Each structure stands twice: as structure tokens, then as C-alpha cells.
Coordinates of C-alpha atoms in Angstrom, one line a residue:
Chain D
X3 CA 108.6 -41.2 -19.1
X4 CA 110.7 -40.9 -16.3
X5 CA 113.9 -38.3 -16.5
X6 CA 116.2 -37.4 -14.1
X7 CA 118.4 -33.7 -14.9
X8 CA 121.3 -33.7 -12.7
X9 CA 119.7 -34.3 -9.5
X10 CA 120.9 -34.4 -6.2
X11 CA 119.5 -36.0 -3.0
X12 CA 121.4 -34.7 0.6
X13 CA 119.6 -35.8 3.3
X14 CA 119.4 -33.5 6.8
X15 CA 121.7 -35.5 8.4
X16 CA 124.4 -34.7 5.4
X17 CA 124.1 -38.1 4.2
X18 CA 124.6 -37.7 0.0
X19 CA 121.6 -40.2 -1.3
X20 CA 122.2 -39.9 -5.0
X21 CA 124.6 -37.1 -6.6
X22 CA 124.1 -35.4 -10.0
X23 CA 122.2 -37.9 -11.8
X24 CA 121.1 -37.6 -14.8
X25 CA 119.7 -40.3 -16.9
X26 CA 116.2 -41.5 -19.1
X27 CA 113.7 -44.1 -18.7
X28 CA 111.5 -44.8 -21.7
X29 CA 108.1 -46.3 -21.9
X30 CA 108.1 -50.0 -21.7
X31 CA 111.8 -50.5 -20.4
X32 CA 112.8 -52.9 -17.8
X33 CA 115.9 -51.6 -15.9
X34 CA 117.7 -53.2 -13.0
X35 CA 118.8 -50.9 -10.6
X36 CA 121.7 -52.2 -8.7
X37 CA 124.9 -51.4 -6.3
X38 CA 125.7 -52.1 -2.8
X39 CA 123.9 -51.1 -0.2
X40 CA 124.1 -47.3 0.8
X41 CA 124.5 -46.7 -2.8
X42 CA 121.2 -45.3 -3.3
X43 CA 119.2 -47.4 -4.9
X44 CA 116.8 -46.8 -2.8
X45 CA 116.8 -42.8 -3.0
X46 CA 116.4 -43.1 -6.5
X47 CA 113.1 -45.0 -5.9
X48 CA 111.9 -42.8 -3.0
X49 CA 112.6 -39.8 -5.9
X50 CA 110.3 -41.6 -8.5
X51 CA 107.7 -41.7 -5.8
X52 CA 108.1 -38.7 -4.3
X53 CA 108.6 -39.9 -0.8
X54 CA 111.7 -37.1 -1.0
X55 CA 112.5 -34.3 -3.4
X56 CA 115.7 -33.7 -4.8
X57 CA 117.4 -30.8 -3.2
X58 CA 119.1 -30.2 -6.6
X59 CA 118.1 -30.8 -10.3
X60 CA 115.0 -31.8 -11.7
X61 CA 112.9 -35.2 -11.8
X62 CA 110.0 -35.9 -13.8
X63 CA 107.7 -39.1 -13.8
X64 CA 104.6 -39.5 -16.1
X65 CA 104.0 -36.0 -16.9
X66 CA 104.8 -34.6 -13.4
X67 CA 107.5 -32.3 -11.8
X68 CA 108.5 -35.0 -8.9
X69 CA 110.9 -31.9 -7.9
X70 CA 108.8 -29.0 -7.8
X71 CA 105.0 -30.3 -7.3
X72 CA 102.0 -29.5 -4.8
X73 CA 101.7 -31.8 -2.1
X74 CA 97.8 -32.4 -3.4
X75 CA 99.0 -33.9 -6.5
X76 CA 101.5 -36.5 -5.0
X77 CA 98.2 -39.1 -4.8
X78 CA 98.1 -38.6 -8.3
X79 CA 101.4 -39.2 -9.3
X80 CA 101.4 -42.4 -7.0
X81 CA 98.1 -43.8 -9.2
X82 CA 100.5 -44.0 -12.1
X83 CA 102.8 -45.9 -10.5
X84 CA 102.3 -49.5 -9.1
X85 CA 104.9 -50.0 -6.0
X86 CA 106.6 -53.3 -4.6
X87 CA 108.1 -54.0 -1.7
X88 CA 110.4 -56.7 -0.4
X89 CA 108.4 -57.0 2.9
X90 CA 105.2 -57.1 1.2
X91 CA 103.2 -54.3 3.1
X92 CA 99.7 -56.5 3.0
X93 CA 96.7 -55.6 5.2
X94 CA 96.8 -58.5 7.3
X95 CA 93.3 -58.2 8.2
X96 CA 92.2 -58.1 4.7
X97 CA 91.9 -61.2 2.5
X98 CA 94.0 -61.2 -1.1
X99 CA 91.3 -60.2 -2.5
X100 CA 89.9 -57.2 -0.4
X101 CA 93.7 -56.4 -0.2
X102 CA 93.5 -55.5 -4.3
X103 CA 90.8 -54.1 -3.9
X104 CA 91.5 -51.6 -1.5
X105 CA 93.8 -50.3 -4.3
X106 CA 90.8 -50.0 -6.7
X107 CA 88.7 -48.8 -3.7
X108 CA 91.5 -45.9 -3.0
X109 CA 91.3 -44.3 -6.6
X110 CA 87.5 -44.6 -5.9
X111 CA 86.3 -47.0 -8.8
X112 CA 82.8 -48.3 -8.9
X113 CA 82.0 -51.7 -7.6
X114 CA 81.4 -53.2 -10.7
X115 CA 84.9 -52.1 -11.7
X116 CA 86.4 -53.6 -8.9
X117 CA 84.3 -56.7 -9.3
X118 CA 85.8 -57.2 -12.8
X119 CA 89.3 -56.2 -12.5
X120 CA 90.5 -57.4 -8.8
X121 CA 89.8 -61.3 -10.4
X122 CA 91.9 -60.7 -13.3
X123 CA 94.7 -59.0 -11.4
X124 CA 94.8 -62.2 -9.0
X125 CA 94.0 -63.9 -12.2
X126 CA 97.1 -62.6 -13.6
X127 CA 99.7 -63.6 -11.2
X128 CA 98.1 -67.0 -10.6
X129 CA 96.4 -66.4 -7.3
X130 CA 92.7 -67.0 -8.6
X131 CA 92.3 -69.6 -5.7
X132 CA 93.7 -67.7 -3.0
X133 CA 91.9 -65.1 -3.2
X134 CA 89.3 -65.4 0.1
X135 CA 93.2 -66.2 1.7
X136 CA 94.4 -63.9 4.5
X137 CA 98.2 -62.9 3.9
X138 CA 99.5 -65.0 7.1
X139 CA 98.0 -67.8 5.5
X140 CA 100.2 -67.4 2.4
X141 CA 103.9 -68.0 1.7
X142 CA 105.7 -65.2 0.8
X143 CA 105.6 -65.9 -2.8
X144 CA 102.0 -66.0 -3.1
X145 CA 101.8 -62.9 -0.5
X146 CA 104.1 -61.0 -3.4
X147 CA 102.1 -62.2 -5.5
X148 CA 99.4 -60.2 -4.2
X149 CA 101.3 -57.2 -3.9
X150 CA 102.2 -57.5 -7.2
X151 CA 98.1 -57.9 -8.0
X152 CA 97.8 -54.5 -6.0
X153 CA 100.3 -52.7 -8.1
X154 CA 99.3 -53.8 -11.6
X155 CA 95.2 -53.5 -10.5
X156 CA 95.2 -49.5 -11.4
X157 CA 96.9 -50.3 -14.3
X158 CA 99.9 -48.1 -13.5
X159 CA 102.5 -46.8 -16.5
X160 CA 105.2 -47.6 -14.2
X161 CA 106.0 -50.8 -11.9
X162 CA 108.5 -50.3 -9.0
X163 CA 110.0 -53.1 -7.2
X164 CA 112.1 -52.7 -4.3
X165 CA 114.2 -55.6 -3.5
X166 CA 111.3 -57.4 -4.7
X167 CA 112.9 -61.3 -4.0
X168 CA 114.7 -59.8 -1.3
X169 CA 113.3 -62.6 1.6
X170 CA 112.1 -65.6 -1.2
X171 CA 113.9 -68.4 -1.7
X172 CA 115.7 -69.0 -5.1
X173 CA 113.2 -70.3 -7.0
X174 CA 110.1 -68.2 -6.0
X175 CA 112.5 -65.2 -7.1
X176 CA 112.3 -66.2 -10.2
X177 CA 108.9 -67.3 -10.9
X178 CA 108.6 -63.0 -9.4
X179 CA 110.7 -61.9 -12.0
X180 CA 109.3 -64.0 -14.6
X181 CA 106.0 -62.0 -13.6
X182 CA 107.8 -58.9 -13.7
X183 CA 109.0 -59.2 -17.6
X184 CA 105.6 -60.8 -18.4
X185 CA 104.2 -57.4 -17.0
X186 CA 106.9 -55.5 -18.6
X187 CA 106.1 -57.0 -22.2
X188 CA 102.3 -56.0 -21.9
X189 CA 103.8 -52.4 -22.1
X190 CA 104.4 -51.5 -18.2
X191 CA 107.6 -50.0 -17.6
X192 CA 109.2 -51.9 -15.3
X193 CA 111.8 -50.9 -12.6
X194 CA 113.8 -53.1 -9.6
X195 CA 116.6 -52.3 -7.6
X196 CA 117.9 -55.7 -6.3
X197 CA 121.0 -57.5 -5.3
X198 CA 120.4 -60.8 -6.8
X199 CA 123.3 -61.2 -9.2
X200 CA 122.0 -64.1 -10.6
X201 CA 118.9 -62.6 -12.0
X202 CA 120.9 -59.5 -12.5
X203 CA 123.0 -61.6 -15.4
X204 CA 120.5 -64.0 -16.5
X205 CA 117.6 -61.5 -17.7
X206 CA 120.3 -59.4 -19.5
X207 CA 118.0 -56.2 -19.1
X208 CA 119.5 -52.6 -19.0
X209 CA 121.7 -52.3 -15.7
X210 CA 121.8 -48.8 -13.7
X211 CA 124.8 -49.4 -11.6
X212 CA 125.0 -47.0 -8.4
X213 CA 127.9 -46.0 -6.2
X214 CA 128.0 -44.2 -3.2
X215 CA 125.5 -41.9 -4.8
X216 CA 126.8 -41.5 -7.8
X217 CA 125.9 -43.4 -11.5
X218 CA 128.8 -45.4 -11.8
X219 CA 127.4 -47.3 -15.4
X220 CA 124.2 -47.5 -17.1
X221 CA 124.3 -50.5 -20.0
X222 CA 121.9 -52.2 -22.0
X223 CA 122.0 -55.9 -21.3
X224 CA 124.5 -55.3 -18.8
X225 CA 125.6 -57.5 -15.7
X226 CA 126.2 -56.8 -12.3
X227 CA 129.0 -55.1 -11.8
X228 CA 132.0 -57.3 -10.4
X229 CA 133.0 -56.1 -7.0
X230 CA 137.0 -57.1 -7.9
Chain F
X7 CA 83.4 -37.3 -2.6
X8 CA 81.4 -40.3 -3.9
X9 CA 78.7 -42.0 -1.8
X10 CA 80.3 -45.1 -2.0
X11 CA 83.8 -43.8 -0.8
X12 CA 82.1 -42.2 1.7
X13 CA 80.4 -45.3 2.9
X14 CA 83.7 -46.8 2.9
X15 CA 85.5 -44.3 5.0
X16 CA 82.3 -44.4 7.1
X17 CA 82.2 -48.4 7.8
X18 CA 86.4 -48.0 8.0
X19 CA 85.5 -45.0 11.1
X20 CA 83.5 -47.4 13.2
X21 CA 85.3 -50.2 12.2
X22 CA 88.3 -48.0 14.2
X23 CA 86.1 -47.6 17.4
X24 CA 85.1 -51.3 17.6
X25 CA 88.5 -53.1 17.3
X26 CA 89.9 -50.2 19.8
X27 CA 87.7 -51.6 22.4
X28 CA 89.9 -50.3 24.8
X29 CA 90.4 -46.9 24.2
X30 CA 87.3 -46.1 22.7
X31 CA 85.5 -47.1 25.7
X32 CA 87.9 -44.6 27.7
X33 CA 87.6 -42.1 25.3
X34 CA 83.6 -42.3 25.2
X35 CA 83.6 -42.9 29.0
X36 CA 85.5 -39.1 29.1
X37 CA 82.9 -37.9 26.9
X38 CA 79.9 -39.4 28.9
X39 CA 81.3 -37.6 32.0
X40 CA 81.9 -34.6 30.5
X41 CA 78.5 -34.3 29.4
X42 CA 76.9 -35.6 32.4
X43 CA 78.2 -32.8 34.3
X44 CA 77.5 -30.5 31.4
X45 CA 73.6 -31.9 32.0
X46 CA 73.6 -31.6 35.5
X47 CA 75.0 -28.2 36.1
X48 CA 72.2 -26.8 33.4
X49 CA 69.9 -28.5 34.6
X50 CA 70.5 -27.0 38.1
X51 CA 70.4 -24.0 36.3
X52 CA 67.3 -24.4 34.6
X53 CA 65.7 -25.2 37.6
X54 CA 67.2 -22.5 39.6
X55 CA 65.9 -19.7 36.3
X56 CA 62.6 -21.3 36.4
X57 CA 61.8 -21.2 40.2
X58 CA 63.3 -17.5 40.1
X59 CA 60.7 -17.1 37.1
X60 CA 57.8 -18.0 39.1
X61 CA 58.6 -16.5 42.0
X62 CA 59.1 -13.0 39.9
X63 CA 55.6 -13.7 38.6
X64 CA 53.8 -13.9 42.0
X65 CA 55.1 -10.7 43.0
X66 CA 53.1 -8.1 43.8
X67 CA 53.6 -4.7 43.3
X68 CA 51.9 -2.7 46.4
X69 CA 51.4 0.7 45.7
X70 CA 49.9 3.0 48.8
X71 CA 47.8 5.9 48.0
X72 CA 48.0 9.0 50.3
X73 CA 45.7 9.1 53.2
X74 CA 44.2 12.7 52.2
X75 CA 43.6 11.5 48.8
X76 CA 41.2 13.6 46.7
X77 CA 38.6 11.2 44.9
X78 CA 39.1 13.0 41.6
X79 CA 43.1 11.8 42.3
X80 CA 42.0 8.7 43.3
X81 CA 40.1 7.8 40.3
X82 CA 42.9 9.5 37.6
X83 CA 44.6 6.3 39.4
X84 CA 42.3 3.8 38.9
X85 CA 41.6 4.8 35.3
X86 CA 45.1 4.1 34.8
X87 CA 46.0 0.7 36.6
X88 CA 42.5 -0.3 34.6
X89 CA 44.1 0.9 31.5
X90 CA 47.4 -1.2 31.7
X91 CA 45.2 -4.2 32.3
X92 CA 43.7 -3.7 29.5
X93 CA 46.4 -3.2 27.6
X94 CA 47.5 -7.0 29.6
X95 CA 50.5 -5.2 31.1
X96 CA 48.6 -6.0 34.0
X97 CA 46.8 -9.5 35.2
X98 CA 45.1 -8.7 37.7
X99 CA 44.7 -5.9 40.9
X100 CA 43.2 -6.0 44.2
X101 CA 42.4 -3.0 46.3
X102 CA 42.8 -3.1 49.8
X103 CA 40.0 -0.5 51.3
X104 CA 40.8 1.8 54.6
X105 CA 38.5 -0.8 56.2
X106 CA 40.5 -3.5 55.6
X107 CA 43.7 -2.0 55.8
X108 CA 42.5 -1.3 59.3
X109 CA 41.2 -4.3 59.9
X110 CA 44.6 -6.0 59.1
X111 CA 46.2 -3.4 61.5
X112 CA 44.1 -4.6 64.4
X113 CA 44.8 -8.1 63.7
X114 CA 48.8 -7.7 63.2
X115 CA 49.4 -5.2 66.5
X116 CA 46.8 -7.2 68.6
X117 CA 47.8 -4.9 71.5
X118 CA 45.1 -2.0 71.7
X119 CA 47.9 -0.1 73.2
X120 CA 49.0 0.5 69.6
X121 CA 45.9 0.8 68.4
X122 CA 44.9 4.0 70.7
X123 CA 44.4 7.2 68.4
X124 CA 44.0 5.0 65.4
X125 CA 40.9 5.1 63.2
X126 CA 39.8 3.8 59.8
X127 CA 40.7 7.7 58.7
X128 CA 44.4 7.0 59.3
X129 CA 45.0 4.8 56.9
X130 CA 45.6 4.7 53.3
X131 CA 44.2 2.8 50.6
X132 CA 46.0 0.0 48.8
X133 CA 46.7 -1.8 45.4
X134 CA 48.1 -5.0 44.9
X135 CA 49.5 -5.5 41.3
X136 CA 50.5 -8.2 39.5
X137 CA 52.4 -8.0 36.7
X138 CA 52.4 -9.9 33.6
X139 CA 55.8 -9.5 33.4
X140 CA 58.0 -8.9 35.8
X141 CA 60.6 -6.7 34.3
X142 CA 58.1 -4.1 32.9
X143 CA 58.1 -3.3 36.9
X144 CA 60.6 -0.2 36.8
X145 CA 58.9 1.7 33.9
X146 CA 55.3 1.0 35.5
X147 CA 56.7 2.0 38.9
X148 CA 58.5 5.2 37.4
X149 CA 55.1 5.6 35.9
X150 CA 53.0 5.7 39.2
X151 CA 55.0 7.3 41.0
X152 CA 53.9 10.4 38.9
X153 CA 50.3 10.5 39.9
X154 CA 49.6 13.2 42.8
X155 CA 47.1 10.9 44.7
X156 CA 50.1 8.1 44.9
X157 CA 52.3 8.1 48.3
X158 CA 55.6 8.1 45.8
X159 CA 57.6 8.9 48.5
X160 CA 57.7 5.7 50.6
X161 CA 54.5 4.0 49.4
X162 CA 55.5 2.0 46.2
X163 CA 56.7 -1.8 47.6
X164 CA 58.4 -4.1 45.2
X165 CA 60.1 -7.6 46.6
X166 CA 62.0 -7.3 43.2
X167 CA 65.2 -6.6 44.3
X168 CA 65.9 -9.3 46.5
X169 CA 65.2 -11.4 42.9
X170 CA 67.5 -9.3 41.5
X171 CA 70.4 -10.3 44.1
X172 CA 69.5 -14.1 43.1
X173 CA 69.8 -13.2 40.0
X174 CA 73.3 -11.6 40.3
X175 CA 74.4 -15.1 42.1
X176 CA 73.0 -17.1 39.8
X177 CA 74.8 -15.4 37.1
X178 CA 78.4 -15.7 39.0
X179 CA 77.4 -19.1 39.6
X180 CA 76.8 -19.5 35.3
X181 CA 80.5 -18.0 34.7
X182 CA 81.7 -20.7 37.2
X183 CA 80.1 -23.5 35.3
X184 CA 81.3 -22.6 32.4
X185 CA 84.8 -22.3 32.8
X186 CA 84.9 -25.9 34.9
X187 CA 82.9 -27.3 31.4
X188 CA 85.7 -25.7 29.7
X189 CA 88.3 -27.4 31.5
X190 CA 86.1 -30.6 31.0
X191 CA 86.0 -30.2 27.6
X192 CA 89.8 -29.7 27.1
X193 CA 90.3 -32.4 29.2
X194 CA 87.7 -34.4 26.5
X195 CA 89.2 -33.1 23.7
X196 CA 92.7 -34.3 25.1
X197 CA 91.5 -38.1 25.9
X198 CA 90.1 -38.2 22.5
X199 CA 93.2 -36.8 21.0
X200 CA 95.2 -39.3 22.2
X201 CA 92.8 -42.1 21.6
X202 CA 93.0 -41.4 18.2
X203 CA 96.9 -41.2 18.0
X204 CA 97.2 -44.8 19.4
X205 CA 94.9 -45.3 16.4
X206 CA 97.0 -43.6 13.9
X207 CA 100.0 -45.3 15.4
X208 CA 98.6 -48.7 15.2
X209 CA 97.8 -48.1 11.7
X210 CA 100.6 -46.1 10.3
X211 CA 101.5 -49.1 8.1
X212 CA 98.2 -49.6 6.1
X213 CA 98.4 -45.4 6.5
X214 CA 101.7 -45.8 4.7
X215 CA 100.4 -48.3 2.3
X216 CA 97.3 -46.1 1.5
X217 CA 100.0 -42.9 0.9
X218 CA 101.8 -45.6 -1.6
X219 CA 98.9 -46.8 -3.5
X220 CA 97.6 -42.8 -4.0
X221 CA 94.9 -42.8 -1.3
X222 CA 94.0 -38.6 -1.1
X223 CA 94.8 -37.1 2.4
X224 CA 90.7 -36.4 2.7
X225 CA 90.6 -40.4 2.1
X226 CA 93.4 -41.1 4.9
X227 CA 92.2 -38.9 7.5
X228 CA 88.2 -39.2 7.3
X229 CA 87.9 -42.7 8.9
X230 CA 90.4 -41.2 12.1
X231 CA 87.7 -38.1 12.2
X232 CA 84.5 -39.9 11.9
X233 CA 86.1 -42.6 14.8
X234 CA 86.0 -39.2 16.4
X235 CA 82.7 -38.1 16.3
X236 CA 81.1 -41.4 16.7
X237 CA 83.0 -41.8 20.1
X238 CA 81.7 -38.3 20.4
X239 CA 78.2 -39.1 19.6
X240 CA 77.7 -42.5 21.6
X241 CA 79.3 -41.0 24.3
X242 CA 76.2 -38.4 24.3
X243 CA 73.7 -40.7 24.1
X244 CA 74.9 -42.8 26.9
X245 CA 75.3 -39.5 28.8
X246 CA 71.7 -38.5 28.2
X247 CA 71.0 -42.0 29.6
X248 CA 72.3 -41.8 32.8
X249 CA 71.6 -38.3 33.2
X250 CA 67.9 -39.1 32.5
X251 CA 68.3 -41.9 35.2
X252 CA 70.1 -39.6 37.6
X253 CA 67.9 -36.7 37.3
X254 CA 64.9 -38.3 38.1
X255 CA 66.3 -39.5 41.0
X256 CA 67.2 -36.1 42.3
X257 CA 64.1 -35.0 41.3
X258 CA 62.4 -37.7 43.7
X259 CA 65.0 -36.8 46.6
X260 CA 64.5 -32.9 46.1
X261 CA 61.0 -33.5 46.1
X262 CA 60.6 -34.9 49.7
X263 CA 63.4 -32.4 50.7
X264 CA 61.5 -29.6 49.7
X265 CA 58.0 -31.1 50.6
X266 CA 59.8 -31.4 54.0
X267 CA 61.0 -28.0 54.5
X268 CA 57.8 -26.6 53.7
X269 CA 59.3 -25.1 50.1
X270 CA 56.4 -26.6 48.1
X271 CA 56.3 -23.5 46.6
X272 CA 59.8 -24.3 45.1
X273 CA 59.3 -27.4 42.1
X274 CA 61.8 -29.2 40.5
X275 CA 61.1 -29.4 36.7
X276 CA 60.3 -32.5 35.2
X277 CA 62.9 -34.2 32.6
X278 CA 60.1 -35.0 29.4
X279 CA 60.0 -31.6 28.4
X280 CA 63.8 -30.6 28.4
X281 CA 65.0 -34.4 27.5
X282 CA 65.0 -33.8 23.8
X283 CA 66.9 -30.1 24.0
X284 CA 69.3 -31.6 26.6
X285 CA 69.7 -34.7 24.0
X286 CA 70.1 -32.4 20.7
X287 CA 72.8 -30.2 23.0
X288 CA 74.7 -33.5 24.4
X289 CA 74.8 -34.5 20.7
X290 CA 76.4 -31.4 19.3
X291 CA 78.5 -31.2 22.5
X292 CA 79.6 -34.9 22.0
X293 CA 80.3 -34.7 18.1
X294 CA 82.3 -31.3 18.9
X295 CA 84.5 -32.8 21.1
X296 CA 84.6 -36.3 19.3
X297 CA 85.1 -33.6 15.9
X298 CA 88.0 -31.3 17.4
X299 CA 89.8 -34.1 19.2
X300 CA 90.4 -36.2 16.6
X301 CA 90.9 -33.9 13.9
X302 CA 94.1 -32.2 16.2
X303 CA 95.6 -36.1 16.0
X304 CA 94.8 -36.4 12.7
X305 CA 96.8 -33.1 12.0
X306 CA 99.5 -33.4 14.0
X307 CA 100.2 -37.3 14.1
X308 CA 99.1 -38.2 10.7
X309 CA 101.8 -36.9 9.0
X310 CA 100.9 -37.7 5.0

């Protein structure tokens, strides 16, 4: 599903991202991503989604070269993944509803498509009444919410989250990542870099710890790694 | 593409233009001027072409036959000239007799002084020619010239070349138009450039958004282009607008000017018959401009 041989991210400014990695995602996992910040988490996302290449080694996610691919097939890739954001990136000037369905609207689907599945996205995360709601006139949970509707509308393979409770209070997190393994356990892989340590330990999923670039320790039902 | 995306990136275009009030209004205010010179300038032109036309058809071609003429020479001519008429390379002749030509002398040098030694014998017979069209006048002059009972020598008259220098200015006059529309145009093309970057920069987060949810790079860009030609295009037709208004006016004004000066002969075209080639050329100016402008932003700024 997703593989990483050896691969190497430097960045122009010399900056090491992520540094021989080499590791396997299978189909259906849920894996934390975690490690301070600079340790490149995030470069390991951006790889996934082919916002940069690697400038060594080989990626591939869903059937595609990530390091070695046209630029006219990077939309496609995208479609099989379904992204998250910590600071949301909502259309404001859509409502929660037009905001999914720009999504659907994207991979050109037919109205009638869009008319039955943007419902039971928002359906799905609990949004049903909100959906006629503009995103300023949602609290950031719900406004996750919706982005998390966006993601899973197209039903992607793959589910990235990026710091995904990174501005919601304690116990919106949670009912986030309670979303997140109900998504997971209807077969979509699932992947979040975070810092929450608390989740980190509680959810006992498999743990990617980074360092400075480098794969410090990959466990199944691991912990975050203690700083001491 | 489907219809229904295209719909979509179609309502998302003008969408663009309206909640830019600002710069769209600029942008299409750049285009509107641009064009309204563009009418102006070929209208002038038009009108300049057309008078030139009509003066070129009410020439007459005056061809003088020698005084000794034989009548057999004479006639070979007038077998011809009636020839080319029939054959409608000619409209229409008059021949001035001896008589006349005479007459017309008297009149002219009033003084008999002139006049002394002077009789009907002295003087040739003429033709006035019109032509149906003007520029078969060298090859029918070359063609004259041949006959024996014709005065080639200084008795062929032709007010054609004075056209001709017209002509020459007019054409300098063309080249200068066109290079100040070019420089409009660039100028055009440069507003609407721009106009669309503040777009694409007030958008680069749903742009980024759109990149992240696998929105094609034909989907991104179309609603930036077709913001671009609409400005284009409603910049044309208020153009043709206020080019209509304007021209009229100067029509009215050049009118009395003219009537004035005793240039009646000279007429300013009326707008009707040229309004819907000037619109059709304002639109495909507008849309070009609208077109290339925003499709340079889109390239350079709109970076997915």
C-alpha cells in the first residue's frame, strides 16, 4: 500500500527532512507518526502526497511511483488519498455541505452522486444538521469534522491527518480520533502525525517514531517515545 | 471535459469577476479603452478608404485626340472606348466636340487678345472616361496611348496620382495605428495580467485545497482564464457602446464641419452598417486580450 525504499528527502536549503527511510504501510493499518518537531513528520506526509519527491530512494503509494511520476498523474494519486489538516483548510465561503461537495465536484461526479454521498459523509461524522452551516459559524471540532467529511467523501484508500487535534481542546481530540479508528475499522488506512502523547499511549496503535530525519523506532502498539 | 464541470468552472469564472469588483472593473475599463481607440482609429480609416474610394470613382480619365486626326483614326478609337463599355470596363463617356472645346476656350481666356488666331480648327477633340474601376486605369491608358489618332504624348489626363499620394499617407498613417494598438494591447494584456494575479493570490488557499483534494491543473486554471475572457468580452461590448455613442456624435460635428467648408462632396459613413463588424472585431479583440492576459498569470503565478 504505501512503501518507502531507503528514501531520502534534502531540501535546497540543505535542511535533511527524512534520511534513508525505509519502512511498510499495509492496507487497513492505523499508524501514529510521532517525534519532535523538525523531525520530519511532516516530510514524510508531504512524500505520501507528493507535495516533494525524495531526492533519494523510492516511494510508492496506491499503485504509484510517488518518486519518479508525471506531474499529470499527481491529481490522481491525490483522489486516493483523503488529507487532514490541523488548520482545517475550509472554503469559508462555502457552506459544510457545498464544502464536501466541492471534493465530489473536483473528481467530476454526477449530481446525483454528490446528492447521495455528501449527506452520508456529513452523516458519518455527525454533522447532518450543520450542513447549510458556513465554517466560521462552526467550532473547530465540527469545522474538522467537515474536513474530515471532505476526505472520506471520495472514498480514499488512505486517510492522512496532520496534527489533526493540533488546535482542539482535549476532549474534541478525542471524539476526532475516535472518528479516525471508526474510519480506520471500515478498511481505510489510516495515518496521523501528532504530538498528543496522551492519545499516542491510550489508542495503543503502531508508533513510527522520527528523529532528526531519521526512523528512530517503528512498534506495534507502541507509546510515545519518552524524551528522558 | 464534462458539461457539468464545465458549467462549474464557468459559474466559478464569473463568480471571480463579480466578487473582484475592484479590479475587474479596472481591468474591463483597460479593455474598453483599448478598444475604443482601436474603433475610432478604424473607423477614421474606413472613412478616410471610403471617401478616397469615391473620389477614385468620379475620376475622369481625359484623353485628347490629335487636332489633324484622320476620321478613319478617329473612329478605330471610338470603336474601341465603345468596346470596353461594353465589356463594362467602362461606365460611361462623353465626347467633347471641337465646337465645344472652343467654346470652353472662349469662356475660360475671356480676353479676345488670347483668342486672336484661334479657330474651331485648332482644337482637338475630347473624351471624358469613367472608369468602373479605378485601378484598371494604367492598362487602359497604356492601351490608348497606342492608337495613332490619340495625342499620347501629352494628351492622356488622369487626377489619379494625386489619389495615389493619399493613398501612400494613408498607409503610413495605418502602420502608425497599428503599432500604438499594439502598445495598447500590451498595455491591456498587462492590466489583465495582473488582475488576474491578485485573483490567484487571493485564492491560493482554496487553489491549494483544490491541488490537495486532486482537482486536475485544466480544473484549477479554467475559472482564472474564463474570468479573463469575460472581462475581455464585457469590456467589448461596453466599448462598442460608447463608441457607437461617440461616433455618432462626430459624425454630427463632421457633418456641419464639412457642410461648412463646402466638402459636401466628402461624407462621413454612417455607424448601422459597420456596427456589427466593428462589434464581432471588438469581441475577438476583447476575448484575445481578456484570453492571453490571464492565461500568462495563470502560467506564471499559478504555480500547481
Amino acid at each position: 500500500m504505501i512503501r518507502f525504499v531507503d528514501a531520502t528527502k534534502v531540501y535546497s536549503n540543505g535542511v535533511v527532512g527524512l534520511r534513508n527511510a525505509t519502512v511498510k504501510i499495509e492496507k487497513g493499518e492505523f499508524v501514529f507518526i510521532i517525534g519532535p518537531s523538525g523531525s520530519g513528520k511532516s516530510t514524510f506526509l508531504k512524500l505520501i502526497m507528493h507535495e516533494e519527491v525524495p531526492t533519494d530512494g523510492e516511494v510508492y503509494v496506491n499503485g504509484y511511483s510517488v518518486h519518479d511520476m508525471p506531474r499529470s498523474e499527481v491529481p490522481y494519486l491525490r483522489r486516493s488519498l483523503g488529507v487532514v489538516f490541523q488548520d482545517f483548510r475550509l472554503l469559508p465561503n462555502k457552506t459544510a455541505y457545498d464544502n464536501v461537495a466541492f471534493a465530489m465536484q473536483i473528481v467530476e461526479a454526477t449530481s446525483r452522486e454528490i446528492r447521495r454521498q455528501v449527506p452520508l459523509a456529513l452523516g458519518l461524522v455527525g454533522l447532518s444538521k450543520k450542513a447549510k452551516a458556513y465554517p466560521n459559524q462552526l467550532s473547530g471540532g465540527e469545522q474538522q469534522r467537515v474536513v474530515l467529511a471532505r476526505a472520506l467523501v471520495n472514498n480514499p484508500a488512505v486517510l492522512i491527518a496532520d496534527e489533526p487535534t493540533g488546535n482542539l481542546d482535549p476532549k474534541t481530540s478525542w471524539e476526532i480520533m475516535n472518528l479516525l479508528e471508526e474510519i480506520n475499522q471500515r478498511g481505510t488506512t489510516v495515518i496521523v502525525a501528532t504530538h498528543e502523547k496522551s492519545i499516542v499511549d491510550a489508542m495503543k496503535k503502531r508508533v513510527i517514531t522520527l528523529d532528526r530525519g531519521d526512523i528512530k523506532s517503528d512498534e506495534q502498539k507502541g507509546i510515545y517515545f519518552n524524551e528522558d | 471535459m464534462k458539461i457539468r464541470t464545465l458549467k462549474l468552472l464557468v459559474k466559478e469564472g464569473a463568480n471571480n469577476v463579480v466578487k473582484n469588483k475592484l479590479m475587474s472593473f479596472a481591468s474591463t475599463m483597460t479593455v474598453v479603452v483599448t478598444l475604443f481607440f482601436l474603433g475610432i482609429i478604424l473607423l477614421i480609416a474606413v472613412n478616410i478608404t471610403s471617401n478616397i474610394e469615391a473620389m477614385k470613382r468620379e475620376l475622369r480619365l481625359t484623353v485628347f485626340l490629335k487636332i489633324d486626326v484622320s476620321p478613319f483614326h478617329r473612329e478605330e478609337f471610338v470603336n474601341f472606348i465603345e468596346e470596353k463599355k461594353e465589356a463594362g470596363i467602362i461606365t460611361d463617356y462623353v465626347i467633347i466636340s471641337k465646337e465645344q472645346m472652343y467654346e470652353d476656350m472662349k469662356q475660360i481666356l475671356e480676353d479676345e487678345v488670347f483668342l486672336k488666331g484661334l479657330t474651331v480648327d485648332n482644337m482637338a477633340e475630347s473624351f471624358e472616361i469613367k472608369l468602373a474601376n479605378p485601378d484598371d486605369s494604367d492598362e487602359l491608358i497604356k492601351q490608348i496611348s497606342e492608337f495613332r489618332g490619340v495625342n499620347s504624348e501629352n494628351g492622356i489626363g488622369y487626377g489619379k496620382d494625386e489619389l495615389n499620394k493619399l493613398e501612400a499617407i494613408l498607409k503610413v498613417f495605418n502602420y502608425i495605428v497599428m503599432a500604438v494598438l499594439a502598445v495598447l494591447m500590451v498595455i491591456s494584456v498587462f492590466l489583465i495580467s495582473n488582475t488576474i494575479r491578485l485573483t490567484v493570490f487571493a485564492r491560493r488557499r482554496q487553489i491549494e485545497i483544490m491541488k490537495y483534494i486532486g482537482a486536475l491543473d485544466s480544473f484549477i486554471r479554467w475559472p482564472f482564464i474564463i474570468e479573463g475572457l469575460l472581462i475581455g468580452f464585457i469590456g467589448a461590448v461596453l466599448s462598442f457602446i460608447f463608441t457607437s455613442l461617440a461616433y455618432s456624435w462626430i459624425q454630427n460635428v463632421m457633418n456641419v464641419i464639412l457642410t461648412n467648408l463646402n466638402l459636401a462632396t466628402l461624407s462621413i459613413l454612417e455607424f448601422s452598417p459597420v456596427a456589427l463588424q466593428i462589434f464581432v472585431i471588438y469581441s475577438i479583440f476583447g476575448v484575445i486580450i481578456g484570453g492571453i492576459g490571464s492565461f500568462l498569470s495563470v502560467r506564471k503565478h499559478l504555480n500547481v
